[in-house]
Tab-separated table of C-alpha atoms and ligand atoms in Angstrom:
chain	number	residue	atom	x	y	z
A	126	MET	CA	28.064	88.439	133.408
A	127	SER	CA	25.290	89.815	135.551
A	128	PRO	CA	25.877	93.040	137.516
A	129	ALA	CA	24.811	91.331	140.738
A	130	GLN	CA	27.860	89.913	142.494
A	131	PRO	CA	27.328	86.745	144.553
A	132	VAL	CA	27.640	86.898	148.322
A	133	GLY	CA	30.827	85.281	149.602
A	134	SER	CA	33.859	85.905	151.751
A	135	PRO	CA	37.027	87.742	150.739
A	136	LEU	CA	40.316	85.847	150.546
A	137	PRO	CA	42.742	86.276	153.459
A	138	GLY	CA	46.040	88.202	153.166
A	139	MET	CA	46.984	89.420	149.725
A	140	GLY	CA	44.750	86.738	148.218
A	141	GLU	CA	45.552	83.283	149.624
A	142	LEU	CA	43.594	80.488	147.977
A	143	PRO	CA	41.761	78.068	150.290
A	144	GLN	CA	42.913	74.464	150.476
A	145	GLN	CA	39.698	73.285	148.748
A	146	ALA	CA	41.001	74.919	145.531
A	147	VAL	CA	43.329	71.927	145.171
A	148	ALA	CA	40.508	69.336	145.152
A	149	PRO	CA	40.730	66.901	142.226
A	150	ALA	CA	37.692	66.101	140.073
A	151	PRO	CA	35.154	63.762	141.774
A	152	ASN	CA	36.587	60.812	139.787
A	153	GLY	CA	40.062	61.599	141.188
A	154	SER	CA	41.562	62.856	137.933
A	155	GLU	CA	43.369	66.169	137.497
A	156	ARG	CA	41.064	68.797	136.029
A	157	PRO	CA	42.110	70.364	132.721
A	158	PHE	CA	42.752	74.129	132.951
A	159	SER	CA	41.374	77.040	130.928
A	160	VAL	CA	41.645	80.820	131.006
A	161	TYR	CA	38.909	83.439	130.503
A	162	LEU	CA	39.938	87.102	130.152
A	163	HIS	CA	37.329	89.851	130.431
A	164	VAL	CA	37.856	93.099	128.511
A	165	PRO	CA	35.345	95.625	129.891
A	166	TYR	CA	34.997	98.168	127.077
A	167	CYS	CA	32.405	98.808	124.374
A	168	ARG	CA	31.988	101.667	121.941
A	169	VAL	CA	28.218	101.815	122.546
A	170	ARG	CA	26.202	100.046	125.205
A	171	CYS	CA	23.394	98.011	123.626
A	172	GLY	CA	20.065	98.616	125.405
A	173	TYR	CA	19.555	94.915	126.315
A	174	CYS	CA	23.053	94.212	127.653
A	175	ASP	CA	23.909	93.982	131.334
A	176	PHE	CA	27.441	92.642	130.966
A	177	ASN	CA	30.208	94.282	132.996
A	178	THR	CA	31.213	96.769	130.334
A	179	TYR	CA	31.860	100.524	130.044
A	180	THR	CA	31.959	103.045	127.224
A	181	ASN	CA	34.445	105.236	129.106
A	182	LEU	CA	37.885	104.156	127.891
A	183	THR	CA	39.731	106.582	130.162
A	184	MET	CA	38.537	105.577	133.622
A	185	GLY	CA	41.854	106.335	135.282
A	186	GLN	CA	45.254	104.897	135.902
A	187	GLY	CA	45.348	101.121	135.426
A	188	ALA	CA	41.676	100.980	134.395
A	189	SER	CA	41.926	102.946	131.155
A	190	ALA	CA	41.948	100.930	127.948
A	191	LYS	CA	45.556	101.886	127.224
A	192	ASP	CA	46.680	100.479	130.616
A	193	PHE	CA	44.478	97.377	130.576
A	194	VAL	CA	47.017	94.784	129.480
A	195	GLY	CA	49.626	96.031	131.948
A	196	THR	CA	47.126	95.769	134.798
A	197	LEU	CA	45.963	92.332	133.673
A	198	ALA	CA	49.607	91.206	133.684
A	199	GLY	CA	49.702	92.071	137.403
A	200	GLU	CA	46.590	89.981	138.053
A	201	LEU	CA	47.755	86.917	136.103
A	202	ARG	CA	51.172	86.935	137.796
A	203	ALA	CA	49.491	87.244	141.216
A	204	ALA	CA	47.131	84.378	140.285
A	205	ARG	CA	50.043	82.159	139.316
A	206	SER	CA	51.847	82.869	142.554
A	207	ALA	CA	48.653	82.252	144.618
A	208	MET	CA	48.236	78.896	142.842
A	209	ASP	CA	51.883	78.016	143.554
A	210	SER	CA	51.515	78.935	147.237
A	211	ALA	CA	48.371	76.774	147.530
A	212	GLY	CA	50.210	73.813	145.958
A	213	LEU	CA	47.871	73.809	142.966
A	214	PRO	CA	49.669	72.177	140.042
A	215	VAL	CA	50.090	74.570	137.136
A	216	ARG	CA	48.714	73.091	133.941
A	217	PRO	CA	48.947	74.573	130.446
A	218	ALA	CA	45.709	76.212	129.318
A	219	GLN	CA	43.732	73.956	126.971
A	220	THR	CA	41.528	76.858	125.928
A	221	VAL	CA	41.661	80.643	126.251
A	222	PHE	CA	38.588	82.814	125.718
A	223	VAL	CA	38.860	86.597	125.574
A	224	GLY	CA	35.389	88.018	126.097
A	225	GLY	CA	33.706	91.180	127.118
A	226	GLY	CA	32.623	93.768	126.533
A	227	THR	CA	34.329	94.028	123.229
A	228	PRO	CA	37.914	92.744	123.339
A	229	THR	CA	38.568	94.101	119.843
A	230	MET	CA	38.168	97.646	121.210
A	231	LEU	CA	41.828	97.067	122.155
A	232	PRO	CA	44.485	96.895	119.439
A	233	ALA	CA	45.243	93.367	118.170
A	234	SER	CA	48.757	93.712	119.621
A	235	ASP	CA	47.232	94.015	123.134
A	236	LEU	CA	45.198	90.830	122.643
A	237	VAL	CA	48.343	89.025	121.458
A	238	THR	CA	50.180	90.313	124.555
A	239	MET	CA	47.386	88.842	126.703
A	240	LEU	CA	47.984	85.473	125.104
A	241	ASP	CA	51.721	85.845	125.745
A	242	LEU	CA	50.873	86.489	129.404
A	243	VAL	CA	48.854	83.259	129.548
A	244	ARG	CA	51.877	81.443	128.099
A	245	GLU	CA	54.172	83.077	130.677
A	246	CYS	CA	51.940	82.471	133.716
A	247	PHE	CA	50.328	79.086	133.013
A	248	GLY	CA	51.631	77.739	129.704
A	249	LEU	CA	49.502	77.071	126.639
A	250	ALA	CA	48.774	73.571	125.284
A	251	PRO	CA	50.197	73.125	121.762
A	252	ASP	CA	46.729	72.567	120.286
A	253	ALA	CA	44.985	75.142	122.473
A	254	GLU	CA	41.782	76.752	121.236
A	255	VAL	CA	42.165	80.536	121.560
A	256	THR	CA	39.044	82.629	120.931
A	257	THR	CA	38.263	86.304	121.013
A	258	GLU	CA	34.837	87.859	120.899
A	259	ALA	CA	34.466	90.742	118.495
A	260	ASN	CA	31.906	93.265	117.406
A	261	PRO	CA	31.609	93.326	113.588
A	262	ASP	CA	32.260	97.086	113.766
A	263	SER	CA	35.487	96.823	115.744
A	264	VAL	CA	37.691	94.648	113.514
A	265	ASP	CA	39.586	95.147	110.276
A	266	GLU	CA	41.385	92.743	107.993
A	267	ALA	CA	44.885	93.550	109.260
A	268	GLY	CA	43.816	93.218	112.901
A	269	LEU	CA	42.299	89.764	112.309
A	270	ALA	CA	45.460	88.652	110.490
A	271	ALA	CA	47.555	89.917	113.426
A	272	LEU	CA	45.415	87.908	115.865
A	273	ALA	CA	45.894	84.720	113.840
A	274	GLU	CA	49.617	85.429	113.567
A	275	GLY	CA	49.800	85.917	117.360
A	276	GLY	CA	48.200	82.534	118.141
A	277	PHE	CA	44.427	83.127	118.132
A	278	THR	CA	42.535	80.290	116.445
A	279	ARG	CA	38.948	81.463	116.575
A	280	VAL	CA	36.791	84.588	116.510
A	281	SER	CA	33.187	84.954	117.636
A	282	PHE	CA	31.265	87.902	116.189
A	283	GLY	CA	28.146	89.453	117.704
A	284	MET	CA	25.866	89.443	114.653
A	285	GLN	CA	22.498	89.255	116.512
A	286	SER	CA	20.297	89.770	113.419
A	287	ALA	CA	20.465	90.441	109.692
A	288	VAL	CA	17.399	92.695	109.703
A	289	PRO	CA	17.906	96.476	109.961
A	290	HIS	CA	14.864	97.262	112.164
A	291	VAL	CA	15.802	94.448	114.575
A	292	LEU	CA	19.416	95.637	114.765
A	293	LYS	CA	18.010	99.095	115.461
A	294	VAL	CA	15.788	97.984	118.364
A	295	LEU	CA	18.825	96.126	119.774
A	296	GLU	CA	20.808	99.376	119.338
A	297	ARG	CA	23.473	97.626	117.270
A	298	THR	CA	25.728	99.851	115.238
A	299	HIS	CA	26.765	97.589	112.336
A	300	GLU	CA	25.178	97.242	108.891
A	301	PRO	CA	24.016	93.697	108.018
A	302	ALA	CA	26.468	93.630	105.080
A	303	ARG	CA	29.387	94.048	107.475
A	304	VAL	CA	29.040	90.491	108.852
A	305	PRO	CA	29.869	88.474	105.687
A	306	ARG	CA	32.798	90.812	105.101
A	307	VAL	CA	34.363	90.311	108.563
A	308	VAL	CA	33.769	86.540	108.454
A	309	ASP	CA	35.527	86.442	105.103
A	310	TRP	CA	38.520	88.380	106.508
A	311	ALA	CA	38.678	86.033	109.513
A	312	ARG	CA	38.561	82.975	107.287
A	313	ARG	CA	41.292	84.302	105.048
A	314	ALA	CA	43.427	84.846	108.148
A	315	GLY	CA	42.896	81.143	109.009
A	316	LEU	CA	40.598	81.732	111.993
A	317	SER	CA	37.660	79.495	112.818
A	318	THR	CA	34.480	81.605	112.917
A	319	SER	CA	31.381	81.804	115.065
A	320	LEU	CA	28.323	84.073	114.908
A	321	ASP	CA	26.024	85.012	117.827
A	322	LEU	CA	22.346	85.506	117.053
A	323	ILE	CA	19.589	86.799	119.344
A	324	TYR	CA	15.925	85.943	118.799
A	325	GLY	CA	12.853	87.492	120.362
A	326	ALA	CA	13.729	91.171	120.031
A	327	PRO	CA	10.679	93.414	120.381
A	328	GLY	CA	9.030	93.744	116.975
A	329	GLU	CA	10.917	90.828	115.371
A	330	SER	CA	8.497	88.803	113.196
A	331	LEU	CA	8.917	85.130	112.287
A	332	GLU	CA	9.845	86.271	108.764
A	333	ASP	CA	12.532	88.587	110.176
A	334	TRP	CA	13.988	85.716	112.176
A	335	GLN	CA	14.003	83.403	109.169
A	336	ARG	CA	15.851	86.123	107.243
A	337	SER	CA	18.546	86.210	109.927
A	338	LEU	CA	18.849	82.418	109.905
A	339	ASP	CA	19.094	82.382	106.120
A	340	ALA	CA	21.795	85.048	106.276
A	341	VAL	CA	23.785	82.928	108.748
A	342	THR	CA	23.552	79.750	106.707
A	343	GLN	CA	24.497	81.730	103.608
A	344	ILE	CA	27.604	83.147	105.358
A	345	GLY	CA	28.383	79.658	106.660
A	346	PRO	CA	30.495	80.180	109.805
A	347	ASP	CA	31.922	77.100	111.577
A	348	HIS	CA	29.817	77.657	114.692
A	349	VAL	CA	26.607	79.453	115.631
A	350	SER	CA	25.304	80.494	119.066
A	351	VAL	CA	21.610	81.319	119.280
A	352	TYR	CA	20.312	83.119	122.370
A	353	ALA	CA	16.791	84.051	123.413
A	354	LEU	CA	16.787	87.727	124.290
A	355	VAL	CA	16.830	88.136	128.061
A	356	ILE	CA	15.463	91.485	129.169
A	357	GLU	CA	17.437	91.978	132.374
A	358	GLU	CA	16.091	94.249	135.063
A	359	GLY	CA	17.852	97.602	135.114
A	360	THR	CA	18.792	97.659	131.408
A	361	ARG	CA	17.555	100.414	129.106
A	362	MET	CA	15.422	97.899	127.221
A	363	TRP	CA	13.814	96.713	130.468
A	364	SER	CA	12.707	100.303	131.184
A	365	GLN	CA	11.392	100.702	127.634
A	366	VAL	CA	9.335	97.505	127.923
A	367	ARG	CA	8.081	98.473	131.390
A	368	ARG	CA	6.966	101.880	130.119
A	369	GLY	CA	5.172	100.185	127.210
A	370	GLU	CA	7.443	101.784	124.601
A	371	LEU	CA	8.504	98.344	123.379
A	372	PRO	CA	6.337	95.185	123.279
A	373	MET	CA	7.252	92.248	125.504
A	374	PRO	CA	8.378	89.222	123.418
A	375	GLU	CA	5.854	86.335	123.368
A	376	ASP	CA	6.863	82.983	124.933
A	377	ASP	CA	5.192	80.984	122.134
A	378	ASP	CA	6.969	83.050	119.559
A	379	GLU	CA	10.275	82.225	121.263
A	380	ALA	CA	9.615	78.477	121.128
A	381	THR	CA	8.744	78.689	117.430
A	382	LYS	CA	11.893	80.695	116.756
A	383	TYR	CA	14.068	78.136	118.536
A	384	GLU	CA	12.528	75.367	116.419
A	385	MET	CA	13.099	77.435	113.274
A	386	ALA	CA	16.768	77.884	114.247
A	387	ASP	CA	17.245	74.163	114.789
A	388	ALA	CA	15.585	73.287	111.466
A	389	SER	CA	17.553	75.844	109.409
A	390	LEU	CA	20.880	75.087	111.023
A	391	ARG	CA	20.412	71.320	110.822
A	392	GLN	CA	19.530	71.561	107.165
A	393	ALA	CA	22.687	73.600	106.569
A	394	GLY	CA	24.915	70.935	108.173
A	395	TYR	CA	25.163	72.209	111.761
A	396	GLU	CA	24.462	69.927	114.740
A	397	TRP	CA	23.298	71.155	118.122
A	398	TYR	CA	25.748	70.183	120.865
A	399	GLU	CA	24.369	72.372	123.638
A	400	ILE	CA	20.955	74.039	123.894
A	401	SER	CA	22.207	77.384	122.527
A	402	ASN	CA	25.075	76.142	120.358
A	403	TRP	CA	25.345	74.506	116.941
A	404	ALA	CA	28.539	73.606	115.065
A	405	ARG	CA	29.811	71.909	111.976
A	406	PRO	CA	31.236	68.510	113.042
A	407	GLY	CA	34.504	69.117	114.899
A	408	ALA	CA	33.959	72.887	115.299
A	409	GLU	CA	32.323	72.728	118.741
A	410	CYS	CA	33.700	75.381	121.101
A	411	ARG	CA	36.054	73.535	123.451
A	412	HIS	CA	36.197	76.428	125.896
A	413	ASN	CA	32.524	75.918	126.754
A	414	GLN	CA	33.451	72.457	128.006
A	415	ALA	CA	35.481	74.051	130.781
A	416	TYR	CA	32.217	75.390	132.191
A	417	TRP	CA	30.027	72.413	131.361
A	418	LEU	CA	32.442	69.659	132.400
A	419	ASP	CA	33.713	71.181	135.620
A	420	TRP	CA	37.275	72.058	134.582
A	421	ASP	CA	39.436	74.535	136.494
A	422	TRP	CA	39.748	77.990	135.013
A	423	TRP	CA	41.174	81.362	135.944
A	424	GLY	CA	38.986	84.316	134.984
A	425	GLY	CA	41.089	87.468	134.670
A	426	GLY	CA	39.813	91.036	134.351
A	427	PRO	CA	37.144	93.050	136.205
A	428	GLY	CA	34.237	90.949	137.475
A	429	ALA	CA	35.547	87.708	135.938
A	430	HIS	CA	34.722	84.452	137.726
A	431	SER	CA	37.211	81.640	138.388
A	432	HIS	CA	36.742	78.017	139.379
A	433	LEU	CA	39.484	76.005	141.070
A	434	GLY	CA	38.727	72.615	142.624
A	435	ASP	CA	35.808	73.077	145.013
A	436	VAL	CA	36.131	76.873	145.071
A	437	ARG	CA	34.412	79.551	143.030
A	438	LEU	CA	35.914	83.056	143.054
A	439	TRP	CA	34.808	86.349	141.527
A	440	ASN	CA	36.856	89.433	140.826
A	441	THR	CA	36.127	92.978	141.890
A	442	LYS	CA	33.696	94.313	139.340
A	443	HIS	CA	34.544	97.925	138.657
A	444	PRO	CA	37.719	98.372	136.592
A	445	VAL	CA	38.978	101.231	138.799
A	446	ALA	CA	38.645	99.191	142.018
A	447	TRP	CA	40.025	96.090	140.247
A	448	ALA	CA	43.102	98.002	139.043
A	449	GLY	CA	43.554	99.609	142.481
A	450	GLN	CA	43.780	96.201	144.184
A	451	ILE	CA	46.287	94.915	141.661
A	452	SER	CA	48.423	98.045	142.053
A	453	THR	CA	48.813	97.270	145.776
A	454	GLY	CA	49.846	93.678	145.069
A	455	HIS	CA	46.472	92.067	145.930
A	456	LEU	CA	44.763	89.372	143.964
A	457	PRO	CA	41.661	91.351	142.819
A	458	VAL	CA	39.191	88.785	144.158
A	459	ALA	CA	36.043	90.287	145.717
A	460	GLY	CA	34.718	87.049	147.160
A	461	HIS	CA	34.803	83.286	147.097
A	462	GLU	CA	32.730	80.311	148.181
A	463	VAL	CA	33.438	76.647	148.731
A	464	ILE	CA	31.009	74.569	146.677
A	465	ASP	CA	29.387	71.788	148.698
A	466	ALA	CA	28.729	68.350	147.245
A	467	GLY	CA	24.965	68.971	146.905
A	468	SER	CA	25.344	72.196	144.909
A	469	ARG	CA	28.045	70.662	142.751
A	470	GLU	CA	25.797	67.709	141.905
A	471	LEU	CA	22.830	69.942	141.071
A	472	GLU	CA	25.058	72.090	138.862
A	473	ARG	CA	26.459	69.004	137.131
A	474	ILE	CA	22.942	67.833	136.285
A	475	MET	CA	21.750	71.296	135.174
A	476	LEU	CA	24.728	71.774	132.870
A	477	SER	CA	25.095	68.295	131.441
A	478	ILE	CA	21.387	67.888	130.646
A	479	ARG	CA	21.899	70.809	128.201
A	480	LEU	CA	24.444	68.794	126.196
A	481	ARG	CA	23.756	66.544	123.216
A	482	GLU	CA	25.340	63.599	125.124
A	483	GLY	CA	22.892	64.228	127.957
A	484	ILE	CA	23.487	62.523	131.272
A	485	ALA	CA	23.780	58.907	132.414
A	486	LEU	CA	20.648	58.065	134.379
A	487	ALA	CA	22.676	55.772	136.629
A	488	SER	CA	24.825	58.729	137.675
A	489	LEU	CA	21.776	60.514	139.092
A	490	SER	CA	21.797	58.477	142.271
A	491	GLY	CA	24.623	60.646	143.597
A	492	PRO	CA	27.915	62.290	142.625
A	493	SER	CA	29.652	60.371	139.850
A	494	ASP	CA	32.541	60.983	137.572
A	495	GLY	CA	30.804	63.184	135.056
A	496	PRO	CA	28.176	63.332	132.383
A	497	LEU	CA	29.758	60.617	130.264
A	498	ASP	CA	29.661	58.038	133.053
A	499	ASP	CA	27.426	55.324	131.762
A	500	VAL	CA	27.464	52.359	134.102
A	501	GLY	CA	24.796	50.864	136.299
A	502	ALA	CA	21.033	51.085	136.212
A	503	THR	CA	18.548	53.943	136.449
A	504	PRO	CA	17.819	54.551	140.162
A	505	SER	CA	14.440	52.951	140.864
A	506	HIS	CA	12.777	56.163	142.096
A	507	LEU	CA	13.548	57.770	138.705
A	508	VAL	CA	12.135	54.978	136.513
A	509	PRO	CA	8.551	56.400	136.504
A	510	VAL	CA	9.878	59.979	136.258
A	511	VAL	CA	11.901	59.155	133.142
A	512	ALA	CA	8.926	57.268	131.632
A	513	GLY	CA	6.762	60.371	132.222
A	514	LEU	CA	9.337	62.694	130.614
A	515	VAL	CA	9.573	60.374	127.607
A	516	ALA	CA	5.746	60.227	127.349
A	517	ASP	CA	5.627	64.051	127.461
A	518	GLY	CA	8.098	64.179	124.578
A	519	LEU	CA	10.830	65.877	126.635
A	520	LEU	CA	13.375	63.032	126.775
A	521	ASP	CA	14.521	60.920	123.843
A	522	ASP	CA	12.997	57.437	124.035
A	523	GLY	CA	15.897	55.594	122.372
A	524	ALA	CA	18.521	57.251	124.582
A	525	ALA	CA	16.451	56.609	127.734
A	526	SER	CA	16.253	52.898	126.896
A	527	LYS	CA	20.075	52.933	126.741
A	528	GLY	CA	20.278	54.600	130.166
A	529	ARG	CA	20.793	58.249	129.173
A	530	ALA	CA	18.667	61.348	129.635
A	531	VAL	CA	18.916	63.250	126.351
A	532	LEU	CA	16.598	66.172	125.605
A	533	THR	CA	14.317	66.096	122.562
A	534	LEU	CA	13.805	69.315	120.586
A	535	ARG	CA	10.766	70.039	122.772
A	536	GLY	CA	12.781	69.101	125.863
A	537	ARG	CA	15.452	71.637	124.939
A	538	LEU	CA	12.806	74.323	125.345
A	539	MET	CA	11.973	73.038	128.830
A	540	ALA	CA	15.367	71.983	130.207
A	541	ASP	CA	14.648	73.472	133.644
A	542	THR	CA	11.467	71.389	133.991
A	543	VAL	CA	13.441	68.249	133.112
A	544	THR	CA	16.215	69.112	135.592
A	545	ARG	CA	13.632	69.690	138.336
A	546	ALA	CA	11.964	66.354	137.614
A	547	LEU	CA	15.261	64.442	137.633
A	548	THR	CA	16.443	66.003	140.894
A	549	GLN	CA	13.196	65.711	142.884
B	624	SAM	C1	30.197	90.045	124.798
B	624	SAM	S1	28.979	89.924	123.566
B	624	SAM	C2	29.837	89.590	122.035
B	624	SAM	C3	30.872	90.572	121.532
B	624	SAM	C4	30.467	92.014	121.319
B	624	SAM	N1	30.382	92.674	122.581
B	624	SAM	C5	29.175	92.144	120.554
B	624	SAM	O1	28.128	92.276	121.196
B	624	SAM	O2	29.234	92.145	119.331
B	624	SAM	C6	28.357	88.311	123.899
B	624	SAM	C7	27.031	87.913	123.336
B	624	SAM	O3	26.079	87.790	124.367
B	624	SAM	C8	24.785	87.879	123.823
B	624	SAM	N2	23.956	88.694	124.742
B	624	SAM	C9	24.326	89.772	125.450
B	624	SAM	N3	23.289	90.230	126.191
B	624	SAM	C10	22.244	89.414	125.937
B	624	SAM	C11	20.877	89.362	126.390
B	624	SAM	N4	20.401	90.253	127.265
B	624	SAM	N5	20.074	88.376	125.913
B	624	SAM	C12	20.572	87.452	125.049
B	624	SAM	N6	21.832	87.458	124.576
B	624	SAM	C13	22.657	88.423	125.011
B	624	SAM	C14	24.916	88.523	122.451
B	624	SAM	O4	24.535	87.597	121.467
B	624	SAM	C15	26.400	88.848	122.357
B	624	SAM	O5	26.892	88.646	121.062
B	625	SF4	S1	28.633	95.377	122.228
B	625	SF4	FE1	28.363	93.342	123.196
B	625	SF4	S2	29.121	93.534	125.314
B	625	SF4	FE2	28.948	95.616	124.428
B	625	SF4	S3	26.989	96.331	125.164
B	625	SF4	FE3	26.627	95.383	123.146
B	625	SF4	S4	26.157	93.152	123.559
B	625	SF4	FE4	27.007	94.079	125.434
């Protein structure tokens, strides 16, 4: 979550949702519903991170870590009543994702209470996927067992690297040996496991990266997310790079590292299903689909974003201001915007081109019912464009001949170029 908040208008009254929030999906069907909950605390702030997170756990009434769940309860109840007033049908959450920050800075009992709140306010589908993010340093065996007992099904650990000097430059606090231990505890508790890796840290060699990949495949989680390090303006790492204290990562190096990740993970039985995500068959993160396939979701917690129908909303960012609004009975929404058809279509293309299924070329002539829509012919103006992308090795030839735009390995490194070409 970037610190920059979008520009948009506040909601009227205590937080009345606009009528466009009730819009069905473009194909007329009811959108599935998901919940994201943002926990804004970390023990240490990593130098590269610009997420909405704070190391002060005692920010004041309602915003302190000990009050967090109580305050969140106020937001979720207000969200439910705003949805009722707008006539938005309440649907049980198909997926819940507790992210941060570091959700496991809170006791496991608080995270279980959050899930109870989701059940109370929206309902929870019987086979819901319920994930929490965790820092390897902020979990213990009993806490993971309590999460599983309370209804969590999945845990995603921020591993980042297995190499001590890389962890150090990223300002991570855990020892490499901690990761297999926490994954083992999670597994024994019956939780599905995911590991996050970052490549391209200053000073990370190709050998270092291969060591991290080997460590991951050795640990064998169900799911792996692999991110290129983004050095966001304003972070401590950005200043260090600007001052020349840390080297800038090389673009070529990044491409090689992505290819290394794909080769190692594929060989170990993982399949890519989105540019940054690999899973064992059946272990794909369903929550991600909420974002990629245009579902509705409520994002609770400071700075969290929500998406309902044709409306995007974002919460007040600072926990003190967020808690203050909730304490006066307001929905803590800082702004909202109604998404027009053009932006929605561009977003649909940008997101679905990142998926293994790709996008139906026929659907590119205008809004359609989603990335799996597969009828009709490639619009004539795109025929030479697609041929060019295939010739450049960016789109898969076989898929294109069956009417789908599916990125090749090389194409995955240049997804923005492909999107631009397909939307020209
Ligand atoms: C909220 S954190 C995960 C949980 C916990 N806070 C942790 O870091 O262990 C989400 C993930 O985003 C990724 N991330 C954060 N900042 C990033 C950046 N600037 N570039 C690339 N990945 C980043 C990291 O892989 C991190 O694990
Ligand atoms: S622990 Fe996670 S959320 Fe917290 S600062 Fe580090 S990467 Fe960001």
